[in-house]
Short mmCIF file of C-alpha atoms in Angstrom, two decimals:
data_model
loop_
_atom_site.label_atom_id
_atom_site.label_comp_id
_atom_site.label_asym_id
_atom_site.label_seq_id
_atom_site.Cartn_x
_atom_site.Cartn_y
_atom_site.Cartn_z
CA MET Y 1 0.08 0.03 -0.11
CA VAL Y 2 2.81 2.33 1.00
CA ASN Y 3 4.45 1.65 -2.30
CA LEU Y 4 1.07 2.14 -4.31
CA LEU Y 5 0.71 5.58 -2.57
CA SER Y 6 4.21 6.70 -3.50
CA LYS Y 7 3.81 5.99 -6.81
CA PHE Y 8 0.70 8.10 -7.09
CA LEU Y 9 2.49 10.76 -5.26
CA VAL Y 10 5.17 10.80 -7.97
CA VAL Y 11 2.51 10.71 -10.62
CA TRP Y 12 0.97 13.68 -9.01
CA LEU Y 13 4.20 15.78 -8.75
CA MET Y 14 4.79 15.16 -12.53
CA VAL Y 15 1.38 16.09 -13.52
CA ALA Y 16 1.63 19.11 -11.36
CA VAL Y 17 4.93 20.23 -12.38
CA ILE Y 18 5.09 19.56 -16.07
CA PRO Y 19 3.97 22.57 -18.08
CA LEU Y 20 3.31 19.83 -20.78
CA THR Y 21 4.73 21.70 -23.48
CA ALA Y 22 1.43 22.79 -24.68
CA THR Y 23 1.54 24.01 -28.45
CA GLU Y 24 -1.71 24.53 -29.27
CA VAL Y 25 -3.56 27.87 -28.93
CA THR Y 26 -7.05 28.01 -27.92
CA ALA Y 27 -10.06 30.52 -28.05
CA VAL Y 28 -11.04 29.82 -24.36
CA GLU Y 29 -8.01 31.73 -22.53
CA GLY Y 30 -8.74 33.10 -19.34
CA LYS Y 31 -10.93 29.87 -18.26
CA GLN Y 32 -10.00 27.00 -16.19
CA MET Y 33 -11.10 23.59 -16.00
CA VAL Y 34 -12.49 21.82 -12.79
CA PHE Y 35 -11.90 18.07 -11.99
CA TYR Y 36 -14.35 16.44 -9.78
CA PRO Y 37 -12.99 13.01 -7.83
CA THR Y 38 -13.38 9.99 -10.18
CA ASP Y 39 -16.14 7.98 -9.22
CA ALA Y 40 -14.86 4.52 -8.94
CA LYS Y 41 -17.53 2.56 -6.95
CA ASP Y 42 -18.25 0.36 -9.75
CA ALA Y 43 -14.30 -0.25 -10.67
CA GLY Y 44 -13.71 -3.43 -8.55
CA GLU Y 45 -10.21 -4.22 -7.98
CA PHE Y 46 -9.52 -1.20 -10.33
CA GLY Y 47 -10.74 1.13 -7.90
CA TYR Y 48 -7.12 2.22 -6.74
CA LEU Y 49 -6.85 3.96 -10.00
CA ARG Y 50 -9.26 6.37 -9.19
CA ASN Y 51 -6.79 9.15 -8.05
CA SER Y 52 -4.39 8.49 -10.93
CA VAL Y 53 -7.04 8.80 -13.48
CA ARG Y 54 -8.35 12.14 -12.52
CA LEU Y 55 -4.77 13.49 -12.44
CA MET Y 56 -3.61 12.25 -15.78
CA LEU Y 57 -6.82 13.45 -17.37
CA ALA Y 58 -6.44 16.77 -15.83
CA GLY Y 59 -2.73 16.82 -17.01
CA ARG Y 60 -3.28 16.17 -20.54
CA LEU Y 61 -6.41 18.26 -21.11
CA ALA Y 62 -4.63 21.04 -19.68
CA GLN Y 63 -1.86 20.56 -22.43
CA VAL Y 64 -4.40 20.38 -25.06
CA THR Y 65 -6.69 23.23 -24.25
CA GLY Y 66 -4.34 25.49 -22.26
CA LEU Y 67 -6.74 25.99 -19.33
CA ASP Y 68 -5.59 25.67 -15.94
CA ALA Y 69 -6.52 22.58 -14.02
CA VAL Y 70 -7.85 23.05 -10.74
CA MET Y 71 -8.90 19.91 -8.13
CA GLU Y 72 -12.07 19.89 -6.37
CA GLY Y 73 -12.82 17.81 -3.50
CA LYS Y 74 -16.49 17.20 -4.13
CA VAL Y 75 -18.93 17.72 -7.10
CA SER Y 76 -20.69 21.17 -6.61
CA GLU Y 77 -23.91 22.60 -7.92
CA LYS Y 78 -21.96 26.09 -8.36
CA ARG Y 79 -21.84 27.70 -11.88
CA ASP Y 80 -18.93 29.31 -12.59
CA ALA Y 81 -18.91 31.72 -15.49
CA SER Y 82 -15.23 31.09 -16.24
CA SER Y 83 -14.92 27.29 -15.56
CA TYR Y 84 -15.51 24.35 -17.48
CA ARG Y 85 -16.42 21.17 -15.07
CA VAL Y 86 -15.32 17.51 -15.64
CA VAL Y 87 -17.00 14.52 -14.00
CA SER Y 88 -14.91 11.35 -14.47
CA SER Y 89 -15.80 7.70 -13.71
CA LEU Y 90 -14.32 4.30 -13.79
CA ARG Y 91 -16.36 1.13 -14.16
CA LYS Y 92 -15.37 -2.45 -14.51
CA ILE Y 93 -16.69 -4.26 -17.52
CA ASN Y 94 -15.88 -7.65 -19.17
CA GLY Y 95 -13.56 -6.15 -21.65
CA GLY Y 96 -11.71 -4.25 -19.00
CA ILE Y 97 -11.99 -0.98 -17.51
CA GLU Y 98 -14.46 1.62 -18.84
CA ILE Y 99 -13.54 5.27 -18.64
CA SER Y 100 -16.21 7.95 -18.75
CA ALA Y 101 -16.23 11.78 -18.26
CA ALA Y 102 -18.70 14.10 -18.68
CA VAL Y 103 -17.73 17.89 -19.83
CA PHE Y 104 -20.01 20.63 -18.65
CA ALA Y 105 -19.46 24.00 -20.38
CA PRO Y 106 -19.68 27.29 -18.47
CA GLN Y 107 -23.04 28.01 -16.79
CA ASN Y 108 -24.25 24.93 -18.51
CA ASP Y 109 -26.25 22.16 -16.95
CA LYS Y 110 -26.16 19.93 -19.98
CA SER Y 111 -23.07 17.87 -20.41
CA THR Y 112 -21.06 16.03 -23.38
CA GLN Y 113 -20.34 12.50 -22.55
CA PHE Y 114 -17.37 10.50 -23.77
CA GLN Y 115 -16.09 7.18 -22.90
CA ARG Y 116 -13.34 4.73 -23.75
CA VAL Y 117 -12.65 0.96 -22.91
CA ALA Y 118 -9.07 -0.18 -21.36
CA ALA Y 119 -8.01 -3.55 -21.71
CA GLY Y 120 -6.88 -3.60 -18.18
CA SER Y 121 -4.54 -1.16 -16.37
CA SER Y 122 -1.67 -1.62 -19.16
CA GLY Y 123 -4.14 -0.01 -21.75
CA LEU Y 124 -5.09 2.67 -19.54
CA MET Y 125 -2.75 5.37 -20.97
CA VAL Y 126 -4.01 4.77 -24.61
CA ALA Y 127 -7.57 5.14 -23.68
CA LEU Y 128 -6.98 8.33 -21.93
CA ASP Y 129 -5.05 9.72 -24.82
CA GLU Y 130 -8.04 8.96 -26.96
CA LEU Y 131 -10.46 10.11 -24.82
CA VAL Y 132 -8.54 13.54 -24.37
CA ALA Y 133 -8.00 13.76 -28.33
CA GLU Y 134 -12.05 13.25 -28.61
CA ILE Y 135 -12.70 15.81 -25.80
CA GLY Y 136 -10.41 18.20 -27.42
CA ASP Y 137 -11.96 18.04 -30.81
CA THR Y 138 -15.64 17.93 -29.91
CA VAL Y 139 -15.78 20.61 -27.20
CA PHE Y 140 -13.01 22.95 -27.84
CA GLY Y 141 -12.52 22.18 -31.73
CA ILE Y 142 -8.53 21.35 -31.23
CA GLN Y 143 -6.78 18.40 -32.19
CA SER Y 144 -4.25 17.12 -29.74
CA SER Y 145 -0.88 17.08 -30.25
CA ARG Y 146 -0.62 13.48 -29.11
CA GLU Y 147 -3.18 12.32 -31.69
CA VAL Y 148 -1.53 14.08 -34.43
CA ALA Y 149 1.91 12.30 -33.36
CA GLY Y 150 -0.01 9.07 -32.97
CA LYS Y 151 -1.38 9.37 -36.76
CA GLN Y 152 2.10 10.63 -37.71
CA ALA Y 153 3.62 7.51 -36.29
CA GLU Y 154 0.96 5.10 -37.95
CA GLU Y 155 1.95 6.44 -41.34
CA ASP Y 156 5.57 6.21 -40.70
CA VAL Y 157 6.02 2.73 -39.17
CA ILE Y 158 6.10 1.03 -42.89
CA ALA Y 159 7.81 -2.23 -43.42
CA THR Y 160 10.95 0.05 -45.06
CA GLY Y 161 12.79 1.14 -41.99
CA PHE Y 162 14.28 4.39 -43.58
CA THR Y 163 13.52 7.31 -45.11
CA THR Y 164 14.78 11.00 -46.12
CA PRO Y 165 15.08 13.39 -42.95
CA HIS Y 166 12.92 16.06 -44.94
CA PRO Y 167 10.01 15.90 -47.23
CA ASP Y 168 11.75 18.19 -49.95
CA ARG Y 169 14.36 15.77 -50.42
CA ALA Y 170 14.39 13.46 -53.14
CA ILE Y 171 12.82 9.95 -52.57
CA LYS Y 172 12.97 7.22 -54.97
CA ALA Y 173 10.66 3.96 -54.41
CA ASN Y 174 12.29 0.72 -54.14
CA SER Y 175 10.91 -2.78 -54.10
CA GLY Y 176 11.34 -4.69 -50.87
CA PHE Y 177 11.89 -2.87 -47.72
CA ALA Y 178 13.41 0.40 -48.16
CA LEU Y 179 13.57 3.86 -49.68
CA SER Y 180 16.58 5.24 -51.47
CA ILE Y 181 17.88 8.68 -50.45
CA SER Y 182 19.45 11.04 -52.73
CA GLN Y 183 21.55 14.11 -51.09
CA ASP Y 184 22.84 15.98 -53.82
CA GLU Y 185 22.25 19.38 -52.13
CA PHE Y 186 24.70 18.46 -49.51
CA ILE Y 187 27.49 16.41 -51.13
CA SER Y 188 28.20 17.55 -54.78
CA GLN Y 189 27.85 14.60 -57.50
CA THR Y 190 27.07 12.09 -54.71
CA GLU Y 191 23.96 9.88 -54.16
CA LEU Y 192 23.80 7.69 -51.22
CA VAL Y 193 21.16 4.85 -51.60
CA VAL Y 194 19.94 3.22 -48.31
CA LYS Y 195 18.44 0.08 -48.43
CA ALA Y 196 17.10 -1.95 -45.78
CA THR Y 197 17.45 -5.53 -47.22
CA GLU Y 198 16.06 -7.77 -44.35
CA ARG Y 199 13.95 -6.95 -41.06
CA TYR Y 200 13.33 -9.10 -38.19
CA LYS Y 201 11.52 -8.39 -35.22
CA SER Y 202 11.20 -10.24 -31.81
CA ALA Y 203 8.32 -11.46 -29.57
CA VAL Y 204 7.69 -9.44 -26.61
CA ILE Y 205 10.58 -9.85 -24.13
CA PRO Y 206 9.25 -9.75 -20.77
CA ALA Y 207 11.30 -7.24 -19.18
CA GLN Y 208 12.29 -3.58 -19.37
CA SER Y 209 15.44 -3.37 -21.37
CA LYS Y 210 17.85 -0.80 -19.69
CA GLY Y 211 20.80 -1.35 -22.44
CA MET Y 212 21.32 -3.54 -25.38
CA THR Y 213 24.17 -4.18 -27.68
CA ALA Y 214 25.21 -7.00 -30.51
CA ALA Y 215 28.38 -8.71 -31.35
CA ASP Y 216 29.74 -12.05 -32.31
CA VAL Y 217 30.08 -12.86 -28.55
CA ASP Y 218 31.42 -16.46 -28.91
CA GLY Y 219 32.92 -16.39 -32.09
CA ASP Y 220 31.05 -18.67 -34.04
CA SER Y 221 30.43 -16.18 -36.74
CA GLN Y 222 26.80 -15.53 -35.91
CA ASP Y 223 25.74 -12.07 -34.01
CA GLU Y 224 24.19 -12.53 -30.50
CA ILE Y 225 22.08 -9.71 -29.07
CA ILE Y 226 22.72 -8.98 -25.38
CA LEU Y 227 19.88 -7.38 -23.55
CA CYS Y 228 19.93 -6.04 -20.12
CA ALA Y 229 17.37 -5.32 -17.61
CA ASN Y 230 18.03 -4.45 -13.74
CA THR Y 231 17.62 -8.01 -12.77
CA LYS Y 232 18.49 -10.35 -15.83
CA LEU Y 233 20.88 -10.59 -18.92
CA TYR Y 234 18.93 -11.89 -21.75
CA ILE Y 235 21.10 -13.31 -24.58
CA TYR Y 236 19.40 -13.62 -28.23
CA GLN Y 237 20.69 -14.61 -31.71
CA LEU Y 238 19.26 -14.13 -34.93
CA ARG Y 239 18.71 -17.40 -36.63
CA GLY Y 240 16.69 -18.83 -39.44
CA LYS Y 241 15.03 -15.46 -39.88
CA LYS Y 242 13.80 -15.43 -36.44
CA ILE Y 243 15.32 -13.74 -33.11
CA LEU Y 244 15.55 -16.68 -30.86
CA ALA Y 245 16.33 -16.86 -26.92
CA LEU Y 246 19.40 -18.44 -26.25
CA ASP Y 247 19.93 -17.61 -22.64
CA THR Y 248 18.94 -15.51 -19.24
CA VAL Y 249 21.38 -14.99 -16.59
CA SER Y 250 20.25 -13.58 -13.27
CA LEU Y 251 22.12 -10.39 -11.73
CA PRO Y 252 22.62 -9.50 -8.21
CA GLY Y 253 19.96 -7.55 -6.57
CA GLY Y 254 19.38 -3.99 -6.14
CA LEU Y 255 21.24 -2.81 -9.50
CA ASN Y 256 20.29 0.20 -11.61
CA VAL Y 257 21.77 -0.58 -14.77
CA HIS Y 258 22.67 2.05 -17.36
CA ALA Y 259 24.99 0.59 -20.07
CA VAL Y 260 26.10 -2.93 -21.26
CA ASN Y 261 28.90 -3.48 -23.56
CA VAL Y 262 31.18 -6.31 -25.03
CA ALA Y 263 34.88 -6.60 -26.26
CA ASP Y 264 37.66 -9.13 -26.29
CA LEU Y 265 40.04 -7.54 -24.11
CA ASP Y 266 41.91 -10.50 -22.87
CA GLY Y 267 42.42 -11.69 -26.50
CA ASN Y 268 40.78 -15.36 -25.59
CA GLY Y 269 38.51 -15.12 -28.55
CA VAL Y 270 35.63 -14.65 -26.44
CA MET Y 271 33.98 -11.25 -25.66
CA GLU Y 272 33.61 -10.15 -22.44
CA ILE Y 273 30.19 -8.54 -21.39
CA TYR Y 274 30.75 -5.40 -19.27
CA ILE Y 275 27.44 -4.15 -17.28
CA SER Y 276 27.80 -0.79 -15.73
CA SER Y 277 25.34 -0.02 -13.03
CA THR Y 278 24.66 1.47 -9.42
CA ARG Y 279 23.85 0.47 -6.10
CA ASN Y 280 22.80 2.94 -3.73
CA LYS Y 281 24.02 5.52 -5.99
CA GLU Y 282 27.44 3.79 -5.92
CA PRO Y 283 29.20 2.35 -8.91
CA ARG Y 284 28.73 -1.29 -9.53
CA SER Y 285 30.25 -3.09 -12.61
CA TYR Y 286 30.20 -6.95 -13.45
CA VAL Y 287 32.31 -8.70 -16.08
CA LEU Y 288 31.22 -12.01 -17.21
CA GLU Y 289 31.84 -14.39 -20.13
CA TRP Y 290 29.21 -16.58 -22.07
CA THR Y 291 29.59 -19.39 -24.30
CA PRO Y 292 26.48 -21.87 -25.51
CA GLU Y 293 28.67 -24.93 -24.27
CA LYS Y 294 29.58 -23.45 -20.90
CA GLY Y 295 27.01 -20.68 -19.95
CA VAL Y 296 28.07 -18.08 -17.85
CA LYS Y 297 31.50 -17.37 -16.35
CA TRP Y 298 31.64 -14.51 -13.97
CA LEU Y 299 34.97 -12.94 -14.25
CA HIS Y 300 34.65 -9.98 -11.86
CA GLU Y 301 31.62 -8.66 -9.71
CA ASN Y 302 31.24 -5.91 -7.40
CA VAL Y 303 33.73 -3.53 -9.25
CA TYR Y 304 33.52 0.09 -7.92
CA TRP Y 305 34.04 1.75 -10.95
CA TYR Y 306 31.99 2.36 -14.19
CA LEU Y 307 33.56 0.54 -16.88
CA ARG Y 308 33.37 0.82 -20.61
CA PRO Y 309 35.57 -0.63 -23.39
CA LEU Y 310 36.63 2.25 -25.62
CA GLU Y 311 37.96 2.59 -29.04
CA ILE Y 312 40.85 5.00 -29.19
CA PRO Y 313 42.52 5.87 -32.56
CA GLY Y 314 45.87 4.79 -32.82
CA GLU Y 315 45.55 2.65 -29.44
CA GLY Y 316 43.01 0.11 -29.94
CA LEU Y 317 40.41 -1.17 -27.44
CA VAL Y 318 41.03 -0.26 -23.89
CA LEU Y 319 39.11 -0.41 -20.86
CA ALA Y 320 37.92 2.94 -19.57
CA GLY Y 321 36.73 3.80 -16.22
CA GLN Y 322 35.29 6.59 -14.32
CA GLN Y 323 34.03 7.10 -10.56
CA ASN Y 324 31.24 9.08 -9.04
CA GLY Y 325 31.56 12.15 -6.99
CA LEU Y 326 29.11 13.90 -4.44
CA GLY Y 327 25.66 13.46 -4.63
CA GLY Y 328 25.79 10.52 -7.31
CA ALA Y 329 27.08 12.82 -10.11
CA MET Y 330 30.16 11.87 -12.31
CA GLN Y 331 33.55 12.57 -11.04
CA ALA Y 332 35.71 14.40 -13.30
CA GLY Y 333 38.47 12.05 -14.83
CA ILE Y 334 38.36 9.19 -17.14
CA TYR Y 335 40.97 6.48 -16.90
CA ARG Y 336 42.57 3.22 -18.77
CA MET Y 337 41.81 0.76 -16.27
CA THR Y 338 44.26 -2.17 -15.28
CA VAL Y 339 43.54 -5.16 -13.28
CA ASP Y 340 46.21 -6.56 -10.80
CA SER Y 341 46.77 -10.16 -10.13
CA GLU Y 342 44.15 -10.19 -7.19
CA GLY Y 343 41.45 -8.84 -9.47
CA ASN Y 344 41.52 -5.48 -8.31
CA TYR Y 345 40.68 -2.70 -10.84
CA ARG Y 346 43.38 0.07 -10.93
CA ALA Y 347 43.12 3.74 -12.54
CA GLY Y 348 46.10 4.36 -15.16
CA ASP Y 349 46.53 6.99 -17.51
CA ALA Y 350 43.76 9.59 -17.87
CA VAL Y 351 42.14 9.48 -21.46
CA ILE Y 352 42.35 13.09 -22.72
CA VAL Y 353 38.81 14.51 -23.02
CA PRO Y 354 37.40 17.89 -22.07
CA GLU Y 355 36.48 17.87 -18.34
CA SER Y 356 32.75 17.97 -18.67
CA VAL Y 357 32.65 14.72 -20.78
CA ASN Y 358 31.34 11.51 -18.89
CA LEU Y 359 32.10 8.04 -19.78
CA PHE Y 360 29.01 7.06 -21.52
CA ASP Y 361 28.66 10.34 -23.42
CA PHE Y 362 31.46 10.33 -26.28
CA VAL Y 363 33.30 8.53 -29.10
CA PHE Y 364 36.52 9.67 -30.96
CA ALA Y 365 36.20 10.00 -34.78
CA ASP Y 366 38.24 11.12 -37.24
CA LEU Y 367 35.52 13.20 -39.05
CA ASN Y 368 37.46 15.26 -41.67
CA GLY Y 369 39.94 12.59 -42.67
CA ASP Y 370 43.19 14.31 -41.09
CA LYS Y 371 44.09 11.36 -38.97
CA VAL Y 372 43.61 13.53 -35.79
CA PRO Y 373 40.46 12.07 -34.10
CA GLU Y 374 37.66 14.81 -32.83
CA THR Y 375 35.71 13.87 -29.77
CA VAL Y 376 31.93 13.79 -30.38
CA THR Y 377 29.78 13.88 -27.38
CA ILE Y 378 26.30 14.94 -25.82
CA ASN Y 379 25.79 17.54 -22.99
CA ARG Y 380 23.24 17.80 -20.50
CA GLU Y 381 21.03 19.77 -22.52
CA GLU Y 382 21.28 16.75 -25.15
CA GLN Y 383 23.15 18.77 -27.74
CA LEU Y 384 25.60 17.03 -30.05
CA LEU Y 385 29.27 18.71 -29.39
CA VAL Y 386 32.53 18.47 -31.27
CA TYR Y 387 35.97 18.99 -29.76
CA THR Y 388 39.16 19.13 -31.23
CA ALA Y 389 42.26 17.06 -30.06
CA ASN Y 390 43.05 20.22 -28.21
CA SER Y 391 39.48 20.16 -26.52
CA GLU Y 392 38.14 23.25 -28.50
CA LEU Y 393 34.94 23.42 -28.93
CA VAL Y 394 33.90 23.66 -32.79
CA TYR Y 395 30.56 22.50 -33.03
CA THR Y 396 27.29 22.48 -31.24
CA SER Y 397 24.07 21.09 -32.59
CA PRO Y 398 21.12 23.69 -32.67
CA SER Y 399 18.81 21.30 -31.24
CA GLY Y 400 18.80 18.52 -28.93
CA PHE Y 401 18.86 14.59 -29.34
CA GLY Y 402 17.08 12.63 -26.68
CA GLY Y 403 18.48 10.68 -24.13
CA ARG Y 404 17.08 8.57 -21.26
CA GLU Y 405 16.84 9.07 -17.49
CA LEU Y 406 18.85 6.28 -15.72
CA LEU Y 407 20.32 7.44 -12.70
CA GLU Y 408 19.46 10.08 -10.03
CA ASN Y 409 21.27 13.32 -11.13
CA TYR Y 410 22.70 11.73 -14.22
CA THR Y 411 21.04 11.44 -17.63
CA ALA Y 412 22.94 8.77 -19.70
CA PRO Y 413 22.32 9.62 -23.52
CA ILE Y 414 22.02 6.66 -25.95
CA ARG Y 415 25.14 5.24 -27.38
CA LEU Y 416 27.01 6.94 -30.15
CA VAL Y 417 28.15 4.68 -32.94
CA VAL Y 418 31.26 5.53 -35.13
CA THR Y 419 31.02 4.15 -38.79
CA ASP Y 420 31.57 5.02 -42.23
CA PHE Y 421 28.42 4.11 -43.78
CA ASP Y 422 28.81 5.92 -47.10
CA ASN Y 423 32.57 4.03 -47.70
CA ASP Y 424 34.29 7.45 -48.67
CA GLY Y 425 37.25 7.18 -46.04
CA TYR Y 426 35.46 9.38 -43.47
CA GLN Y 427 34.21 8.53 -40.23
CA ASP Y 428 30.33 9.03 -39.83
CA ILE Y 429 27.94 9.27 -36.76
CA LEU Y 430 25.16 7.40 -35.72
CA ILE Y 431 22.88 8.46 -33.12
CA VAL Y 432 19.30 8.18 -31.48
CA ASP Y 433 17.27 10.87 -31.41
CA ASN Y 434 14.20 10.50 -29.22
CA GLU Y 435 11.71 13.44 -28.64
CA LEU Y 436 11.64 14.62 -25.23
CA TYR Y 437 7.93 15.48 -24.27
CA SER Y 438 8.52 16.61 -20.39
CA PRO Y 439 10.21 19.82 -19.51
CA LYS Y 440 14.13 19.78 -19.19
CA VAL Y 441 13.63 21.22 -15.54
CA MET Y 442 12.55 17.92 -14.63
CA SER Y 443 16.04 16.54 -14.04
CA LYS Y 444 15.30 13.26 -12.39
CA THR Y 445 12.39 12.23 -14.69
CA ARG Y 446 12.42 12.47 -18.40
CA LEU Y 447 9.76 11.05 -20.70
CA TYR Y 448 10.51 10.28 -24.65
CA LYS Y 449 8.77 9.10 -27.55
CA ASN Y 450 9.12 8.96 -31.08
CA GLY Y 451 12.73 7.79 -31.58
CA GLN Y 452 14.67 7.63 -34.83
CA VAL Y 453 18.24 6.49 -35.53
CA ARG Y 454 19.91 8.94 -37.86
CA GLY Y 455 22.86 8.89 -39.93
CA LEU Y 456 25.09 11.92 -39.74
CA VAL Y 457 27.99 13.24 -41.81
CA TRP Y 458 30.53 15.91 -41.30
CA ALA Y 459 30.38 18.61 -43.92
CA LYS Y 460 31.52 22.20 -43.71
CA GLY Y 461 31.95 22.43 -40.10
CA GLY Y 462 28.66 20.81 -39.12
CA PHE Y 463 26.57 17.60 -39.45
CA VAL Y 464 24.64 16.50 -42.38
CA GLU Y 465 21.81 14.18 -42.23
CA MET Y 466 22.10 11.45 -44.63
CA TRP Y 467 19.43 9.00 -43.56
CA HIS Y 468 17.14 8.28 -40.29
CA THR Y 469 15.10 5.12 -39.76
CA ASN Y 470 11.23 5.31 -39.29
CA LEU Y 471 9.68 6.47 -35.98
CA PHE Y 472 9.62 4.17 -33.06
CA PRO Y 473 6.61 5.73 -31.36
CA ASN Y 474 7.53 4.58 -27.82
CA SER Y 475 11.26 5.88 -28.27
CA ILE Y 476 14.33 3.58 -28.37
CA VAL Y 477 16.14 2.15 -25.59
CA ASP Y 478 19.48 1.38 -27.24
CA PHE Y 479 20.89 0.59 -30.41
CA GLN Y 480 24.11 -1.11 -32.22
CA PHE Y 481 25.59 -1.20 -35.76
CA TYR Y 482 27.80 -2.79 -37.50
CA SER Y 483 28.97 -2.83 -41.16
CA LYS Y 484 31.81 -3.90 -43.40
CA VAL Y 485 32.48 -3.63 -47.07
CA GLY Y 486 30.99 -6.18 -49.10
CA SER Y 487 31.81 -8.08 -52.28
CA ASP Y 488 30.68 -5.32 -54.55
CA GLY Y 489 32.79 -2.61 -52.86
CA ASN Y 490 29.66 -1.24 -50.96
CA ARG Y 491 29.04 -1.06 -47.55
CA GLU Y 492 26.48 -3.58 -45.81
CA GLY Y 493 25.65 -3.79 -42.05
CA ARG Y 494 23.15 -4.45 -39.44
CA LEU Y 495 21.27 -2.23 -37.03
CA PHE Y 496 19.74 -3.46 -34.00
CA ILE Y 497 17.46 -1.75 -32.05
CA VAL Y 498 15.60 -2.32 -28.72
CA GLU Y 499 12.30 -0.28 -28.08
CA PRO Y 500 9.65 -0.28 -25.25
CA GLU Y 501 6.78 -2.53 -25.91
CA LYS Y 502 4.16 -0.21 -25.63
CA GLY Y 503 3.31 2.71 -23.16
CA ASP Y 504 5.71 5.33 -21.49
CA ILE Y 505 7.93 5.53 -18.48
CA ILE Y 506 4.69 6.68 -16.63
CA GLU Y 507 2.87 3.38 -17.40
CA GLY Y 508 5.89 1.34 -16.77
CA PHE Y 509 6.51 3.05 -13.32
CA LEU Y 510 2.96 3.28 -12.02
CA PHE Y 511 1.79 -0.26 -13.48
CA GLY Y 512 4.75 -2.37 -13.32
CA SER Y 513 4.08 -3.12 -16.87
CA GLY Y 514 5.71 -3.22 -20.20
CA GLY Y 515 8.37 -5.39 -21.92
CA SER Y 516 10.83 -4.71 -24.61
CA ARG Y 517 11.04 -5.67 -28.52
CA LEU Y 518 14.15 -6.19 -30.63
CA SER Y 519 14.33 -5.19 -34.33
CA VAL Y 520 17.10 -6.28 -36.50
CA TYR Y 521 17.59 -4.64 -39.86
CA GLY Y 522 20.22 -5.47 -42.86
CA MET Y 523 21.34 -2.63 -44.43
CA SER Y 524 22.95 -1.57 -47.95
CA PHE Y 525 24.59 1.58 -48.77
CA VAL Y 526 25.65 2.44 -52.27
CA ALA Y 527 27.35 5.53 -52.81
CA GLY Y 528 28.02 6.98 -56.33
CA GLY Y 529 31.10 9.58 -57.13
CA SER Y 530 31.61 9.95 -53.33
CA GLN Y 531 33.27 13.18 -52.70
CA ALA Y 532 33.47 14.52 -48.99
CA ILE Y 533 33.30 18.16 -48.29
CA GLU Y 534 36.04 19.90 -46.12
#
């Protein structure tokens, strides 16, 4: 009961402080909406949702209409010339939960009735969004931004996975999975055609993923997909056009996982799996190996460092580490890590990066082909930054890229991937762009939707987007990409994506619901007359 009440309190605080980024302008300025307690006498075991439904309904309608939401303790007969009144109810039915809302216009005794049915608590958020959209359209003549986003997402989620970043760019239709992309306006005499040659989707994974990566972990020439939740590690493999579960590994209790990576740093032919997490705001990393024959082998447990395999140009793969400072924030300083004969991790030489950069926020990439790597990173405002080898800031993206809230006082962005997808000899960047729809002032709770992977090239001192995937409406939790030069001289690769099964962070937090889903794309990149721009 205490836990449930605490969840209600958190949701109430979220609704209370979120200005909900209302973009609609209504013709009812100066009025307010009064919300009476939700009637849940016929809700049965769903009665505990009574308070949350009223709060979420109020928050969403406030966003759509721009009106102030006022909570009343009981239904009143008083008629206020400046107030709309909303009376809501919950009722258990065979199909799940029926949500009803009666909306009274100012000084009007007759209401307009609205209803939606949710298939249990897991479908409540969708039903509420639909209810709000209908109220906005019918009562206020406003089409809600959520409805628009939903319709756009439906149109965008097609079997092809890739599209041009702007509608005025040339799109050429292709058979199969993909659209081709022509970018003549950015790179002279260059046409990059991006195709999805294959696409596979997993069944629902009954866990909320906190991180994912993919690689040929055991050296059998087939990619394994490593998905990590707070309590378990899941190992999958794409085999026979299906994503099959190979193994599940239980993790120690009390972890908040924020990254999973793989690398064969000891050179034994089997990649180590590095899990970076916190317990009670302190670093906890775990290192293990896995093979289908022997299963899991724990190499190091309870390492008091955040750990990440890092590719340093001219040096190769190293194990990098960072510690936390006061209040759970990351402590300045990233180091090459060594392990002594007793298995203790020690800090070696520092990795030279700008002081503000954190361990999971950056990559090294030679963007302009001068053999001197730049540091590409994301700041707390989720802007993409580029620093020279001398830590001079030379680029800041004009808009932010979405991250994910993982640790108190620390938001880790989605991973950055360095590649050369257009095969021109210059390194490119892949990044996830999740749309933030809660205000950035909420440092401990950030909500995202509408995720895309974007392919960026460096041109004329800034990044140019060459392609992106279609929308994943519930955001992207993590991704990975690998490529190689094929027999025809062009690049081919695989893109791995993990997304929430459905809903958003509120639904997962409030109801403990939701799983994850993996997608795997085969990709080809065909460039004609490639010519880089300095």
